[in-house]
Short mmCIF file of C-alpha atoms in Angstrom, two decimals:
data_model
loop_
_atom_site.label_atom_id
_atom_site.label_comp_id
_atom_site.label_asym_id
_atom_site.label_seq_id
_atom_site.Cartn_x
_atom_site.Cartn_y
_atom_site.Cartn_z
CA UNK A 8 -18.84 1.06 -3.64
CA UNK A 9 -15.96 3.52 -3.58
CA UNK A 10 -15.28 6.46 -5.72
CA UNK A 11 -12.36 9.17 -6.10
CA UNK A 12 -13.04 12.53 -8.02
CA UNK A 13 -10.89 14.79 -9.48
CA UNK A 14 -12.22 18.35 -9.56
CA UNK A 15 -11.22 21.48 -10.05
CA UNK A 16 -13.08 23.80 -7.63
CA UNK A 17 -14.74 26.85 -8.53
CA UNK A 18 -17.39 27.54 -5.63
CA UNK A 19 -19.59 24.53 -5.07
CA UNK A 20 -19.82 21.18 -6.33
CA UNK A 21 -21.86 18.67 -6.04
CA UNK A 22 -22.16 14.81 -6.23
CA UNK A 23 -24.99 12.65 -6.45
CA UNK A 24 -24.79 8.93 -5.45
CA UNK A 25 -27.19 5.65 -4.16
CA UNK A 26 -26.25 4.33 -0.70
CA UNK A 27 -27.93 1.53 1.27
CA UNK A 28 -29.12 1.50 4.58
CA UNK A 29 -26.33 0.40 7.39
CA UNK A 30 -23.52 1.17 4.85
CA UNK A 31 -20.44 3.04 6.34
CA UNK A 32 -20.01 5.79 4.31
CA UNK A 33 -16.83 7.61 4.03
CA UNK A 34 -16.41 11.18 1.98
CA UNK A 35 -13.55 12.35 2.45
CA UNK A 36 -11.69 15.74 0.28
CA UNK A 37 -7.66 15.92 -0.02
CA UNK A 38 -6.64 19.39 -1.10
CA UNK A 39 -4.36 20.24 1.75
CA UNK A 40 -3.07 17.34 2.54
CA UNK A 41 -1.32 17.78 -1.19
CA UNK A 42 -0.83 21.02 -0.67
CA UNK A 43 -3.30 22.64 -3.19
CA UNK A 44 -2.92 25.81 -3.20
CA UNK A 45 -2.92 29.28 -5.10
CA UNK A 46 0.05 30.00 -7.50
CA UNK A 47 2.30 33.53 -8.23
CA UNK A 48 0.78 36.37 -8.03
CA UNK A 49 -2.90 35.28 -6.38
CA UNK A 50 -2.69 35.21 -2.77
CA UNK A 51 -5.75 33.05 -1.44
CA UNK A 52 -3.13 30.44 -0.03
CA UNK A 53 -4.19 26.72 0.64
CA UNK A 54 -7.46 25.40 -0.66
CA UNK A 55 -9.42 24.79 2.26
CA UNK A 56 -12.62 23.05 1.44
CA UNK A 57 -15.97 21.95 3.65
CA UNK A 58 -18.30 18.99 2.83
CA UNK A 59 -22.11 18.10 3.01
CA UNK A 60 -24.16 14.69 3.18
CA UNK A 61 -27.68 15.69 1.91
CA UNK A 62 -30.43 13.68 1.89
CA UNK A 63 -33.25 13.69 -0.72
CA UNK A 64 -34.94 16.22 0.83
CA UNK A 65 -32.22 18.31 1.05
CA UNK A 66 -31.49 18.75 4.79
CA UNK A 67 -27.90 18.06 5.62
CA UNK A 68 -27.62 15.15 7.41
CA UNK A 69 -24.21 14.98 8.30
CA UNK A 70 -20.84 17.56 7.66
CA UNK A 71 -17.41 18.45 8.11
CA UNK A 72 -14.31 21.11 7.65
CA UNK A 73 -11.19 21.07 8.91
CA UNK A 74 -10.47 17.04 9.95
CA UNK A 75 -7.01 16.23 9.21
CA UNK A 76 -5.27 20.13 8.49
CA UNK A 77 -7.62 22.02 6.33
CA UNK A 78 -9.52 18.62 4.58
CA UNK A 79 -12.74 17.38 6.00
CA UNK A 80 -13.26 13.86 6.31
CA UNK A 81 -17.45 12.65 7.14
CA UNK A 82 -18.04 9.17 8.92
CA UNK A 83 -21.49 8.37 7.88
CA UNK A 84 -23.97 5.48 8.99
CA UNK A 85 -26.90 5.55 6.14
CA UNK A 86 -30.55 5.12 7.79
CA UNK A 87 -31.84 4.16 5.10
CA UNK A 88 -31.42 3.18 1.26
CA UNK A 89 -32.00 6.12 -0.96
CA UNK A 90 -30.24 9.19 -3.04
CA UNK A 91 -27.50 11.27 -1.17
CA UNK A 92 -25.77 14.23 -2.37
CA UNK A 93 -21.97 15.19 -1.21
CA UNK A 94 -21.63 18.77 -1.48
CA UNK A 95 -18.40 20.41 -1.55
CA UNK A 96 -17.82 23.68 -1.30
CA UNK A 97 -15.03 26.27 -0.87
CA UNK A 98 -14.37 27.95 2.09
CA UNK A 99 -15.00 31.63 1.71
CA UNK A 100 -16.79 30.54 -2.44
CA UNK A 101 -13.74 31.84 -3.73
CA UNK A 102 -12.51 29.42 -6.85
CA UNK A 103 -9.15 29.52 -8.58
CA UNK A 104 -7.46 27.30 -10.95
CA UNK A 105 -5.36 25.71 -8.72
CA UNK A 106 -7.93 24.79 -6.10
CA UNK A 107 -7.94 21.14 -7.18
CA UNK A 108 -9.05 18.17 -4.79
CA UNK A 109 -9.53 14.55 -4.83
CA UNK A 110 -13.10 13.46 -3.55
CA UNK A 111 -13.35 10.20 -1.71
CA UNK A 112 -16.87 8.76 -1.58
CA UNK A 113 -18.11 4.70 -0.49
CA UNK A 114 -17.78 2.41 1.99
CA UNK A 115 -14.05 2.13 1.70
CA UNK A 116 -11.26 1.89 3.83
CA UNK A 117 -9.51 5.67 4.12
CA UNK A 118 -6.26 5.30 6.08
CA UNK A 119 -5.52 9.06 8.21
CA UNK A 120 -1.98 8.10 9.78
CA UNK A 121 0.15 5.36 9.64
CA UNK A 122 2.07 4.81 13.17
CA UNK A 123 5.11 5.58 13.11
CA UNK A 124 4.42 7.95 11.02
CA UNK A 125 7.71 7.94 9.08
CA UNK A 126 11.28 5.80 9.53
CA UNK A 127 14.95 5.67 8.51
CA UNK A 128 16.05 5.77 4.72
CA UNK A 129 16.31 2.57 3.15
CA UNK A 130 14.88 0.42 5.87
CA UNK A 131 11.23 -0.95 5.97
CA UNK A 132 9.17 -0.10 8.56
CA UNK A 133 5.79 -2.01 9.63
CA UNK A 134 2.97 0.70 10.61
CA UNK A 135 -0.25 0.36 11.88
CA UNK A 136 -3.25 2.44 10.00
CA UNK A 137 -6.09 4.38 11.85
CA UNK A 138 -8.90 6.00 9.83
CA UNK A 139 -12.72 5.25 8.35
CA UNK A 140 -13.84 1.65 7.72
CA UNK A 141 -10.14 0.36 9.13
CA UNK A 142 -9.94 -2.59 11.41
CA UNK A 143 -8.36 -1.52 14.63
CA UNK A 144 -4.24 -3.49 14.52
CA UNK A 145 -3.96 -3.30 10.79
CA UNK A 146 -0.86 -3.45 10.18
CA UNK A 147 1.46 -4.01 6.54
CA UNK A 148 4.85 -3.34 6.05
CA UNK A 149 6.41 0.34 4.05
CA UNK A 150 9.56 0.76 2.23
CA UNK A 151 11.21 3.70 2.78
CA UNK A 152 12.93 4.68 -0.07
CA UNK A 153 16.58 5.93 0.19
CA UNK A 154 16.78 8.98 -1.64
CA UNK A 155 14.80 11.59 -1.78
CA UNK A 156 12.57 14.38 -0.47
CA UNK A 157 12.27 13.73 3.31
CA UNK A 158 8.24 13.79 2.48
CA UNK A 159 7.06 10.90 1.19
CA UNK A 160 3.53 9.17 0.21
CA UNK A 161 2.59 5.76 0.38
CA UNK A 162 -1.15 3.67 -0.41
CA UNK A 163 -1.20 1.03 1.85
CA UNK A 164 -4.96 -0.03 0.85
CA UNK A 165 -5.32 1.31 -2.68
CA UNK A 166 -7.77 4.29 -1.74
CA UNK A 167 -5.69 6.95 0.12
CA UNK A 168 -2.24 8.02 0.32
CA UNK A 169 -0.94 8.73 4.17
CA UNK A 170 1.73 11.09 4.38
CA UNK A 171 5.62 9.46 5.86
CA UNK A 172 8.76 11.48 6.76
CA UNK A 173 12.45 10.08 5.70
CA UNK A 174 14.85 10.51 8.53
CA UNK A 175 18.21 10.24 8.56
CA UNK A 176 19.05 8.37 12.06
CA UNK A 177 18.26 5.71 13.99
CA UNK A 178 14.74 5.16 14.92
CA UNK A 179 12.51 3.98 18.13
CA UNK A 180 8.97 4.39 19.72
CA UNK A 181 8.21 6.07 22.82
CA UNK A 182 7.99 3.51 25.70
CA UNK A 183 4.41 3.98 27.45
CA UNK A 184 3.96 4.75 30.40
CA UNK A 185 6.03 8.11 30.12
CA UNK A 186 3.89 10.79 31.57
CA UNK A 187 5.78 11.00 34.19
CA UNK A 188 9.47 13.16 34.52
CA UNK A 189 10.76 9.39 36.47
CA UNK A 190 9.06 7.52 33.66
CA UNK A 191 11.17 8.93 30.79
CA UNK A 192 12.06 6.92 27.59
CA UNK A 193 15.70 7.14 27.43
CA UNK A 194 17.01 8.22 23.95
CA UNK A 195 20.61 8.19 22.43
CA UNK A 196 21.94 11.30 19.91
CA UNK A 197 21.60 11.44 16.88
CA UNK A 198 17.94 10.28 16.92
CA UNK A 199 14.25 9.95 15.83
CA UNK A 200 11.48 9.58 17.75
CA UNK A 201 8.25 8.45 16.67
CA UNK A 202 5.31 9.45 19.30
CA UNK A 203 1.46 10.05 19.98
CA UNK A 204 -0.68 11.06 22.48
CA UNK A 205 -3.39 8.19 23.26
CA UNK A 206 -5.33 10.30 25.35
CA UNK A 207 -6.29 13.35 25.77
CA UNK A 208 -3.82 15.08 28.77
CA UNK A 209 -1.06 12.39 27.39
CA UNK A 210 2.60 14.15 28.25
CA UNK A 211 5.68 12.41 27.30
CA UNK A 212 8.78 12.88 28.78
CA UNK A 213 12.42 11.86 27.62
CA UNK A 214 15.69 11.62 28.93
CA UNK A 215 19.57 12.60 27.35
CA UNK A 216 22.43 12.52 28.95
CA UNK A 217 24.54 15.48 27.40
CA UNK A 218 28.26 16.21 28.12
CA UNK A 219 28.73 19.83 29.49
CA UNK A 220 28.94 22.65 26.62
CA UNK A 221 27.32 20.27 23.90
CA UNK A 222 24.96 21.86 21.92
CA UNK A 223 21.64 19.87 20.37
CA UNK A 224 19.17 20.38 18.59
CA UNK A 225 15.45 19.21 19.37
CA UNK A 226 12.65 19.48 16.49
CA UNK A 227 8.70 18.05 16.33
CA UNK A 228 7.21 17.51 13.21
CA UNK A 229 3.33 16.99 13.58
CA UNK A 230 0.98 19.75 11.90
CA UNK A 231 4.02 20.45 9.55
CA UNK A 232 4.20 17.86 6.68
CA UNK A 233 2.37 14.98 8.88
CA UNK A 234 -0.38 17.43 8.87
CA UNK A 235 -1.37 15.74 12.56
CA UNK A 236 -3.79 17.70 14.80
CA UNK A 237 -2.10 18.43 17.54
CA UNK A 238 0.07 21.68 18.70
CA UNK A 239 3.29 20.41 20.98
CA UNK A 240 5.11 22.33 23.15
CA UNK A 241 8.75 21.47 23.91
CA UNK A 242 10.30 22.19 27.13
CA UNK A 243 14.06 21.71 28.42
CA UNK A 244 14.83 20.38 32.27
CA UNK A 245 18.14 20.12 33.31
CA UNK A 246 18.59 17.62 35.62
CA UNK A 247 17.63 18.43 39.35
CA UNK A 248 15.24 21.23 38.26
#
């Protein structure tokens, strides 16, 4: 079965619960990902919290820290049926009020990303969802509201909200294969372009065709909001370079 937890963290906490052997266990903690964090005057900044599968005996048996931004996420196979203990703890054991999280624990579907990760205001897009206990080409279909914050949140399957950006203009999907400079998805301005890199060493390449003097502007969004773990670079060729 699945379970979500409200806490408020002080230094460690911990959870006590039955699993059976050959269950897929997810435990999963969203702090960042809702951006808990410290308030005012106190300075400690985003809650950034670590978790622990114990087994009876107390060895650890399976952990995490920083899986999607600062929030650990544990993929765990139970050997056996018996009494495990999800220990979550506070990086640095340094509680404050607003250090709250939402604990995850079962063998439950726990969506990370929905792909594309976001899509133009007032139109529904259909995503696919990646994460724990997910069948790989799930898809289901997102309204995306009209007004609003750019940020929004959305709970495809009931258990976890995944994290979708509002844009403004017209969107597409990169065209694979585009790792080459002569492969390059051709895109029109204004734009949004919804991206990921399958493999590790993935590059993708674009291609605009500007008038002389026009000025544009080119922005990623990844870590920021989407909270994806990657770090992009951006780089500029003119043509002939």
């Amino acid at each position: 079965s699945a379970s979500t937890v409200r806490s408020n963290a002080c230094f460690v906490d911990c959870f006590r619960f039955e699993a059976k052997a050959g269950q897929h266990i997810v435990a999963a903690v969203l702090a960042h990902g809702i951006d808990s964090r410290s308030q005012g005057r106190n300075t400690r900044g985003f809650t950034d919290a670590s978790i622990e599968l114990l087994d009876e005996q107390g060895r650890v048996v399976a952990d995490a820290l920083d899986t999607v931004g600062l929030d650990p996420v544990i993929e765990y196979t139970a050997a056996a049926d018996g009494w495990l203990t999800a220990r979550v703890s506070l990086v640095g054991y340094l509680g404050f009020p607003e250090a709250v999280y939402r604990l995850t624990l079962g063998e439950a579907p726990y969506p990370l990303v929905a792909f594309p990760p976001g899509g133009k205001r007032g139109e529904t897009v259909e995503v696919e969802l990646h994460g724990p206990n997910i069948q790989p080409g799930t898809r289901t279909k997102l309204a995306i509201p009209a007004d609003g914050f750019p940020l929004d949140y959305a709970s495809p399957l009931g258990t976890h909200d995944v994290r979708l950006v509002r844009g403004d203009f017209d969107e597409v999907l990169e065209s694979e294969p585009n790792n080459e400079r002569s492969q390059a998805t051709p895109l029109n301005l204004p734009g949004t372009v919804n991206g990921r890199f399958d493999v590790a060493g993935d590059a993708d390449w674009y291609r605009l065709t500007l008038p002389a003097g026009q000025r544009v502007r080119l922005e990623i969004i990844a870590q920021r909001f989407l909270r994806s773990p990657v770090d992009t670079r951006l780089e500029v060729f003119q043509a002939g370079d």
